[in-house]
Amino acid sequence: MKGHFLISCFFSLACCCCFSCRPVESGETKEVTSATWDDYDVGQIDFQVLSPDTRGAAIYKAIVPDPKAYITEQARKVLATLYFSPEDSIPDIKCIHYKLREYDGISAKDGAPPAITIEYSTKWIEKSFGEGDTAKVDYETRGVLYHELTHGFQLEPQGIGSYGTNKTFWAMIEGVADAVRLLNGCFTPEDRPKGGHYMDGYRTTGFFLAWLTENKDKDFLRKFNRSTLEVVPWSFEGGIQYALGNDQHVDDLWKEYMKAMGDEI
């Protein structure tokens, strides 16, 4: 996912959400509270402000007085959305380099475990701030961070090439990242693109994956993420059948989703 950029909008609501159960070997469910992740080591947080004299840097400082605690908290929410427990197969990130820098983009994640880098544009912070709405810029900042942290902690499809060479790989990676953002409350229904295809990536795929999580299986996204270890070569059909059963088919589910959303009669 080297150098990919998040395409997003700005929003105005607060967010928090996590799931509460994980299956155990017996097939039963075991309650997992938010405390499950409270002590999880997300890695060292190396926070840097590369453009300290910008207005965006000042705005960020005002809304995030403790960046290391802030990033750690959001990382644990991402992990709670993607995994059943800290005992799962999770990329071993030792360091998260987080940099505020003045540039024309929004945000980007680079690198791979044991160290990843996330850059966030001070210009985008300024734009999100608008007419002085601190709730709005906090909402957007957390949403962007959920997306990029997901890229650090999510599992990747196997046997189908890479992010830059295979559309299925790309659509899964970006769709899961936006699904995590949505399931943690940092998209609104108005942000859902109408129509499209589940291979379109970003919000189009993300809203579909979140819908499956909310309507088919509350653990769907966790299982879908896990499917990359079990389904090789990976595909959307294989990932969905791993999560929901062999009688489920991605094209049928997409049609059902489209009808549920009112995009198809």
PDB file of C-alpha atoms in Angstrom, residues 9-189:
ATOM      1  CA  CYS A   9     -14.777  14.059   2.748  1.00  0.00           C
ATOM      2  CA  PHE A  10     -15.216  16.050   5.944  1.00  0.00           C
ATOM      3  CA  PHE A  11     -17.889  15.259   8.461  1.00  0.00           C
ATOM      4  CA  SER A  12     -19.345  16.420  11.749  1.00  0.00           C
ATOM      5  CA  LEU A  13     -20.242  13.658  14.179  1.00  0.00           C
ATOM      6  CA  ALA A  14     -18.375  12.011  17.031  1.00  0.00           C
ATOM      7  CA  CYS A  15     -17.542   8.320  16.808  1.00  0.00           C
ATOM      8  CA  CYS A  16     -16.919   5.177  18.754  1.00  0.00           C
ATOM      9  CA  CYS A  17     -17.889   1.562  18.217  1.00  0.00           C
ATOM     10  CA  CYS A  18     -16.499  -1.913  18.770  1.00  0.00           C
ATOM     11  CA  PHE A  19     -17.812  -5.445  18.688  1.00  0.00           C
ATOM     12  CA  SER A  20     -18.345  -7.591  21.752  1.00  0.00           C
ATOM     13  CA  CYS A  21     -18.033 -11.296  20.937  1.00  0.00           C
ATOM     14  CA  ARG A  22     -15.532 -13.707  19.435  1.00  0.00           C
ATOM     15  CA  PRO A  23     -16.098 -17.358  18.558  1.00  0.00           C
ATOM     16  CA  VAL A  24     -14.157 -19.977  20.485  1.00  0.00           C
ATOM     17  CA  GLU A  25     -13.213 -23.447  19.298  1.00  0.00           C
ATOM     18  CA  SER A  26     -16.426 -25.007  20.534  1.00  0.00           C
ATOM     19  CA  GLY A  27     -18.423 -22.751  18.239  1.00  0.00           C
ATOM     20  CA  GLU A  28     -19.925 -20.887  21.185  1.00  0.00           C
ATOM     21  CA  THR A  29     -19.332 -17.193  21.775  1.00  0.00           C
ATOM     22  CA  LYS A  30     -17.282 -15.607  24.508  1.00  0.00           C
ATOM     23  CA  GLU A  31     -17.871 -12.078  25.670  1.00  0.00           C
ATOM     24  CA  VAL A  32     -15.008  -9.706  25.049  1.00  0.00           C
ATOM     25  CA  THR A  33     -15.107  -6.259  26.599  1.00  0.00           C
ATOM     26  CA  SER A  34     -13.261  -3.171  25.426  1.00  0.00           C
ATOM     27  CA  ALA A  35     -10.743  -3.920  28.185  1.00  0.00           C
ATOM     28  CA  THR A  36      -9.546  -6.833  26.051  1.00  0.00           C
ATOM     29  CA  TRP A  37      -7.352  -4.406  24.125  1.00  0.00           C
ATOM     30  CA  ASP A  38      -6.536  -1.929  26.881  1.00  0.00           C
ATOM     31  CA  ASP A  39      -3.033  -3.279  27.431  1.00  0.00           C
ATOM     32  CA  TYR A  40      -2.247  -4.257  23.860  1.00  0.00           C
ATOM     33  CA  ASP A  41       1.107  -2.839  22.763  1.00  0.00           C
ATOM     34  CA  VAL A  42       0.487  -1.104  19.432  1.00  0.00           C
ATOM     35  CA  GLY A  43       4.152  -0.183  19.167  1.00  0.00           C
ATOM     36  CA  GLN A  44       6.154   2.924  19.934  1.00  0.00           C
ATOM     37  CA  ILE A  45       4.469   6.117  18.737  1.00  0.00           C
ATOM     38  CA  ASP A  46       7.003   8.408  17.086  1.00  0.00           C
ATOM     39  CA  PHE A  47       5.085  11.661  16.611  1.00  0.00           C
ATOM     40  CA  GLN A  48       6.711  14.408  14.559  1.00  0.00           C
ATOM     41  CA  VAL A  49       5.542  17.825  13.408  1.00  0.00           C
ATOM     42  CA  LEU A  50       7.495  18.550  10.242  1.00  0.00           C
ATOM     43  CA  SER A  51       5.682  21.819   9.498  1.00  0.00           C
ATOM     44  CA  PRO A  52       5.392  23.390  12.962  1.00  0.00           C
ATOM     45  CA  ASP A  53       4.677  26.934  11.765  1.00  0.00           C
ATOM     46  CA  THR A  54       1.520  26.024   9.844  1.00  0.00           C
ATOM     47  CA  ARG A  55      -2.002  26.806  11.020  1.00  0.00           C
ATOM     48  CA  GLY A  56      -2.864  23.124  10.601  1.00  0.00           C
ATOM     49  CA  ALA A  57      -0.200  22.097  13.097  1.00  0.00           C
ATOM     50  CA  ALA A  58      -1.598  24.572  15.634  1.00  0.00           C
ATOM     51  CA  ILE A  59      -5.143  23.278  15.106  1.00  0.00           C
ATOM     52  CA  TYR A  60      -3.978  19.683  15.550  1.00  0.00           C
ATOM     53  CA  LYS A  61      -2.175  20.563  18.777  1.00  0.00           C
ATOM     54  CA  ALA A  62      -5.330  22.189  20.125  1.00  0.00           C
ATOM     55  CA  ILE A  63      -7.569  19.184  19.460  1.00  0.00           C
ATOM     56  CA  VAL A  64      -4.954  16.492  20.204  1.00  0.00           C
ATOM     57  CA  PRO A  65      -2.971  17.580  23.271  1.00  0.00           C
ATOM     58  CA  ASP A  66      -1.511  14.077  23.746  1.00  0.00           C
ATOM     59  CA  PRO A  67      -0.853  12.613  20.256  1.00  0.00           C
ATOM     60  CA  LYS A  68       0.724   9.389  21.526  1.00  0.00           C
ATOM     61  CA  ALA A  69      -2.260   8.528  23.712  1.00  0.00           C
ATOM     62  CA  TYR A  70      -4.651   9.588  20.938  1.00  0.00           C
ATOM     63  CA  ILE A  71      -3.002   7.404  18.291  1.00  0.00           C
ATOM     64  CA  THR A  72      -2.739   4.476  20.698  1.00  0.00           C
ATOM     65  CA  GLU A  73      -6.449   4.707  21.538  1.00  0.00           C
ATOM     66  CA  GLN A  74      -7.515   4.735  17.881  1.00  0.00           C
ATOM     67  CA  ALA A  75      -5.134   1.867  17.052  1.00  0.00           C
ATOM     68  CA  ARG A  76      -6.764  -0.291  19.718  1.00  0.00           C
ATOM     69  CA  LYS A  77     -10.217   0.480  18.306  1.00  0.00           C
ATOM     70  CA  VAL A  78      -8.991  -0.605  14.872  1.00  0.00           C
ATOM     71  CA  LEU A  79      -7.644  -3.845  16.341  1.00  0.00           C
ATOM     72  CA  ALA A  80     -10.941  -4.495  18.144  1.00  0.00           C
ATOM     73  CA  THR A  81     -12.763  -4.094  14.835  1.00  0.00           C
ATOM     74  CA  LEU A  82     -10.440  -6.377  12.851  1.00  0.00           C
ATOM     75  CA  TYR A  83      -9.644  -9.134  15.353  1.00  0.00           C
ATOM     76  CA  PHE A  84     -11.298 -11.339  17.948  1.00  0.00           C
ATOM     77  CA  SER A  85      -8.499 -11.109  20.504  1.00  0.00           C
ATOM     78  CA  PRO A  86      -4.818 -10.201  20.965  1.00  0.00           C
ATOM     79  CA  GLU A  87      -4.046 -13.895  20.453  1.00  0.00           C
ATOM     80  CA  ASP A  88      -5.012 -13.671  16.766  1.00  0.00           C
ATOM     81  CA  SER A  89      -2.438 -13.432  13.968  1.00  0.00           C
ATOM     82  CA  ILE A  90      -1.776  -9.689  14.002  1.00  0.00           C
ATOM     83  CA  PRO A  91       0.994  -7.851  12.136  1.00  0.00           C
ATOM     84  CA  ASP A  92       3.717  -7.140  14.687  1.00  0.00           C
ATOM     85  CA  ILE A  93       4.152  -3.388  14.519  1.00  0.00           C
ATOM     86  CA  LYS A  94       6.963  -2.124  16.727  1.00  0.00           C
ATOM     87  CA  CYS A  95       6.813   1.535  15.747  1.00  0.00           C
ATOM     88  CA  ILE A  96       4.279   3.918  14.238  1.00  0.00           C
ATOM     89  CA  HIS A  97       5.914   7.021  12.789  1.00  0.00           C
ATOM     90  CA  TYR A  98       3.203   9.679  12.586  1.00  0.00           C
ATOM     91  CA  LYS A  99       4.098  12.909  10.815  1.00  0.00           C
ATOM     92  CA  LEU A 100       2.252  16.177  10.341  1.00  0.00           C
ATOM     93  CA  ARG A 101       3.495  17.768   7.132  1.00  0.00           C
ATOM     94  CA  GLU A 102       2.342  20.550   4.837  1.00  0.00           C
ATOM     95  CA  TYR A 103       1.443  19.132   1.423  1.00  0.00           C
ATOM     96  CA  ASP A 104      -1.513  19.046  -0.951  1.00  0.00           C
ATOM     97  CA  GLY A 105      -2.725  15.507  -0.205  1.00  0.00           C
ATOM     98  CA  ILE A 106      -4.740  14.186   2.729  1.00  0.00           C
ATOM     99  CA  SER A 107      -2.987  11.256   4.362  1.00  0.00           C
ATOM    100  CA  ALA A 108      -0.849   8.271   3.421  1.00  0.00           C
ATOM    101  CA  LYS A 109       0.522   5.133   5.004  1.00  0.00           C
ATOM    102  CA  ASP A 110       3.904   3.728   3.994  1.00  0.00           C
ATOM    103  CA  GLY A 111       6.095   0.869   5.123  1.00  0.00           C
ATOM    104  CA  ALA A 112       5.328  -2.516   6.634  1.00  0.00           C
ATOM    105  CA  PRO A 113       5.860  -4.169  10.011  1.00  0.00           C
ATOM    106  CA  PRO A 114       7.858  -3.798  12.118  1.00  0.00           C
ATOM    107  CA  ALA A 115       7.571  -0.060  11.335  1.00  0.00           C
ATOM    108  CA  ILE A 116       4.997   1.974   9.439  1.00  0.00           C
ATOM    109  CA  THR A 117       4.764   5.674   8.648  1.00  0.00           C
ATOM    110  CA  ILE A 118       1.569   7.722   8.483  1.00  0.00           C
ATOM    111  CA  GLU A 119       1.624  11.253   7.132  1.00  0.00           C
ATOM    112  CA  TYR A 120      -1.226  13.715   7.658  1.00  0.00           C
ATOM    113  CA  SER A 121      -1.522  16.963   5.740  1.00  0.00           C
ATOM    114  CA  THR A 122      -1.661  20.204   7.722  1.00  0.00           C
ATOM    115  CA  LYS A 123      -3.418  21.728   4.716  1.00  0.00           C
ATOM    116  CA  TRP A 124      -6.182  19.144   5.041  1.00  0.00           C
ATOM    117  CA  ILE A 125      -6.491  19.911   8.746  1.00  0.00           C
ATOM    118  CA  GLU A 126      -6.957  23.581   7.893  1.00  0.00           C
ATOM    119  CA  LYS A 127      -9.576  22.725   5.265  1.00  0.00           C
ATOM    120  CA  SER A 128     -11.424  20.413   7.651  1.00  0.00           C
ATOM    121  CA  PHE A 129     -11.394  23.105  10.328  1.00  0.00           C
ATOM    122  CA  GLY A 130     -13.490  25.303   8.070  1.00  0.00           C
ATOM    123  CA  GLU A 131     -14.980  28.120  10.046  1.00  0.00           C
ATOM    124  CA  GLY A 132     -13.624  27.046  13.397  1.00  0.00           C
ATOM    125  CA  ASP A 133     -15.530  23.794  13.978  1.00  0.00           C
ATOM    126  CA  THR A 134     -13.212  21.823  16.273  1.00  0.00           C
ATOM    127  CA  ALA A 135     -15.644  18.870  16.462  1.00  0.00           C
ATOM    128  CA  LYS A 136     -15.566  18.608  12.692  1.00  0.00           C
ATOM    129  CA  VAL A 137     -11.785  18.530  12.426  1.00  0.00           C
ATOM    130  CA  ASP A 138     -11.519  16.041  15.294  1.00  0.00           C
ATOM    131  CA  TYR A 139     -14.090  13.815  13.595  1.00  0.00           C
ATOM    132  CA  GLU A 140     -12.226  13.944  10.290  1.00  0.00           C
ATOM    133  CA  THR A 141      -8.831  13.451  11.904  1.00  0.00           C
ATOM    134  CA  ARG A 142      -9.996  10.322  13.707  1.00  0.00           C
ATOM    135  CA  GLY A 143     -11.656   8.997  10.571  1.00  0.00           C
ATOM    136  CA  VAL A 144      -8.513   9.426   8.511  1.00  0.00           C
ATOM    137  CA  LEU A 145      -6.457   7.842  11.282  1.00  0.00           C
ATOM    138  CA  TYR A 146      -8.762   4.796  11.465  1.00  0.00           C
ATOM    139  CA  HIS A 147      -8.302   4.290   7.724  1.00  0.00           C
ATOM    140  CA  GLU A 148      -4.523   4.529   7.764  1.00  0.00           C
ATOM    141  CA  LEU A 149      -4.046   2.494  10.940  1.00  0.00           C
ATOM    142  CA  THR A 150      -6.172  -0.235   9.374  1.00  0.00           C
ATOM    143  CA  HIS A 151      -3.616  -0.440   6.580  1.00  0.00           C
ATOM    144  CA  GLY A 152      -0.964  -1.089   9.183  1.00  0.00           C
ATOM    145  CA  PHE A 153      -2.841  -3.771  11.122  1.00  0.00           C
ATOM    146  CA  GLN A 154      -5.042  -5.512   8.542  1.00  0.00           C
ATOM    147  CA  LEU A 155      -4.102  -8.807   6.896  1.00  0.00           C
ATOM    148  CA  GLU A 156      -3.427  -8.881   3.154  1.00  0.00           C
ATOM    149  CA  PRO A 157      -4.733 -11.179   0.400  1.00  0.00           C
ATOM    150  CA  GLN A 158      -2.339 -13.889  -0.685  1.00  0.00           C
ATOM    151  CA  GLY A 159      -1.673 -15.495  -4.043  1.00  0.00           C
ATOM    152  CA  ILE A 160      -3.048 -12.680  -6.216  1.00  0.00           C
ATOM    153  CA  GLY A 161      -0.198 -10.247  -6.623  1.00  0.00           C
ATOM    154  CA  SER A 162       0.063  -6.964  -4.747  1.00  0.00           C
ATOM    155  CA  TYR A 163      -1.683  -3.680  -3.992  1.00  0.00           C
ATOM    156  CA  GLY A 164      -0.227  -2.063  -7.100  1.00  0.00           C
ATOM    157  CA  THR A 165      -0.716  -4.988  -9.494  1.00  0.00           C
ATOM    158  CA  ASN A 166      -4.096  -6.537  -8.681  1.00  0.00           C
ATOM    159  CA  LYS A 167      -7.470  -4.771  -8.476  1.00  0.00           C
ATOM    160  CA  THR A 168      -8.992  -7.368  -6.146  1.00  0.00           C
ATOM    161  CA  PHE A 169      -6.108  -6.893  -3.704  1.00  0.00           C
ATOM    162  CA  TRP A 170      -6.491  -3.109  -3.894  1.00  0.00           C
ATOM    163  CA  ALA A 171     -10.289  -3.135  -3.516  1.00  0.00           C
ATOM    164  CA  MET A 172     -10.112  -5.388  -0.474  1.00  0.00           C
ATOM    165  CA  ILE A 173      -7.425  -3.317   1.241  1.00  0.00           C
ATOM    166  CA  GLU A 174      -9.153   0.035   0.697  1.00  0.00           C
ATOM    167  CA  GLY A 175     -12.632  -1.343   1.305  1.00  0.00           C
ATOM    168  CA  VAL A 176     -11.720  -2.852   4.658  1.00  0.00           C
ATOM    169  CA  ALA A 177     -10.050   0.403   5.723  1.00  0.00           C
ATOM    170  CA  ASP A 178     -13.189   2.416   4.989  1.00  0.00           C
ATOM    171  CA  ALA A 179     -15.378  -0.264   6.595  1.00  0.00           C
ATOM    172  CA  VAL A 180     -13.363   0.095   9.804  1.00  0.00           C
ATOM    173  CA  ARG A 181     -13.774   3.851   9.613  1.00  0.00           C
ATOM    174  CA  LEU A 182     -17.538   3.488   9.127  1.00  0.00           C
ATOM    175  CA  LEU A 183     -18.005   0.885  11.870  1.00  0.00           C
ATOM    176  CA  ASN A 184     -16.225   3.238  14.250  1.00  0.00           C
ATOM    177  CA  GLY A 185     -18.707   5.980  13.432  1.00  0.00           C
ATOM    178  CA  CYS A 186     -16.592   8.224  11.225  1.00  0.00           C
ATOM    179  CA  PHE A 187     -18.768   8.126   8.129  1.00  0.00           C
ATOM    180  CA  THR A 188     -22.439   9.050   7.907  1.00  0.00           C
ATOM    181  CA  PRO A 189     -25.100   7.452   5.655  1.00  0.00           C
TER     182      PRO A 189
END
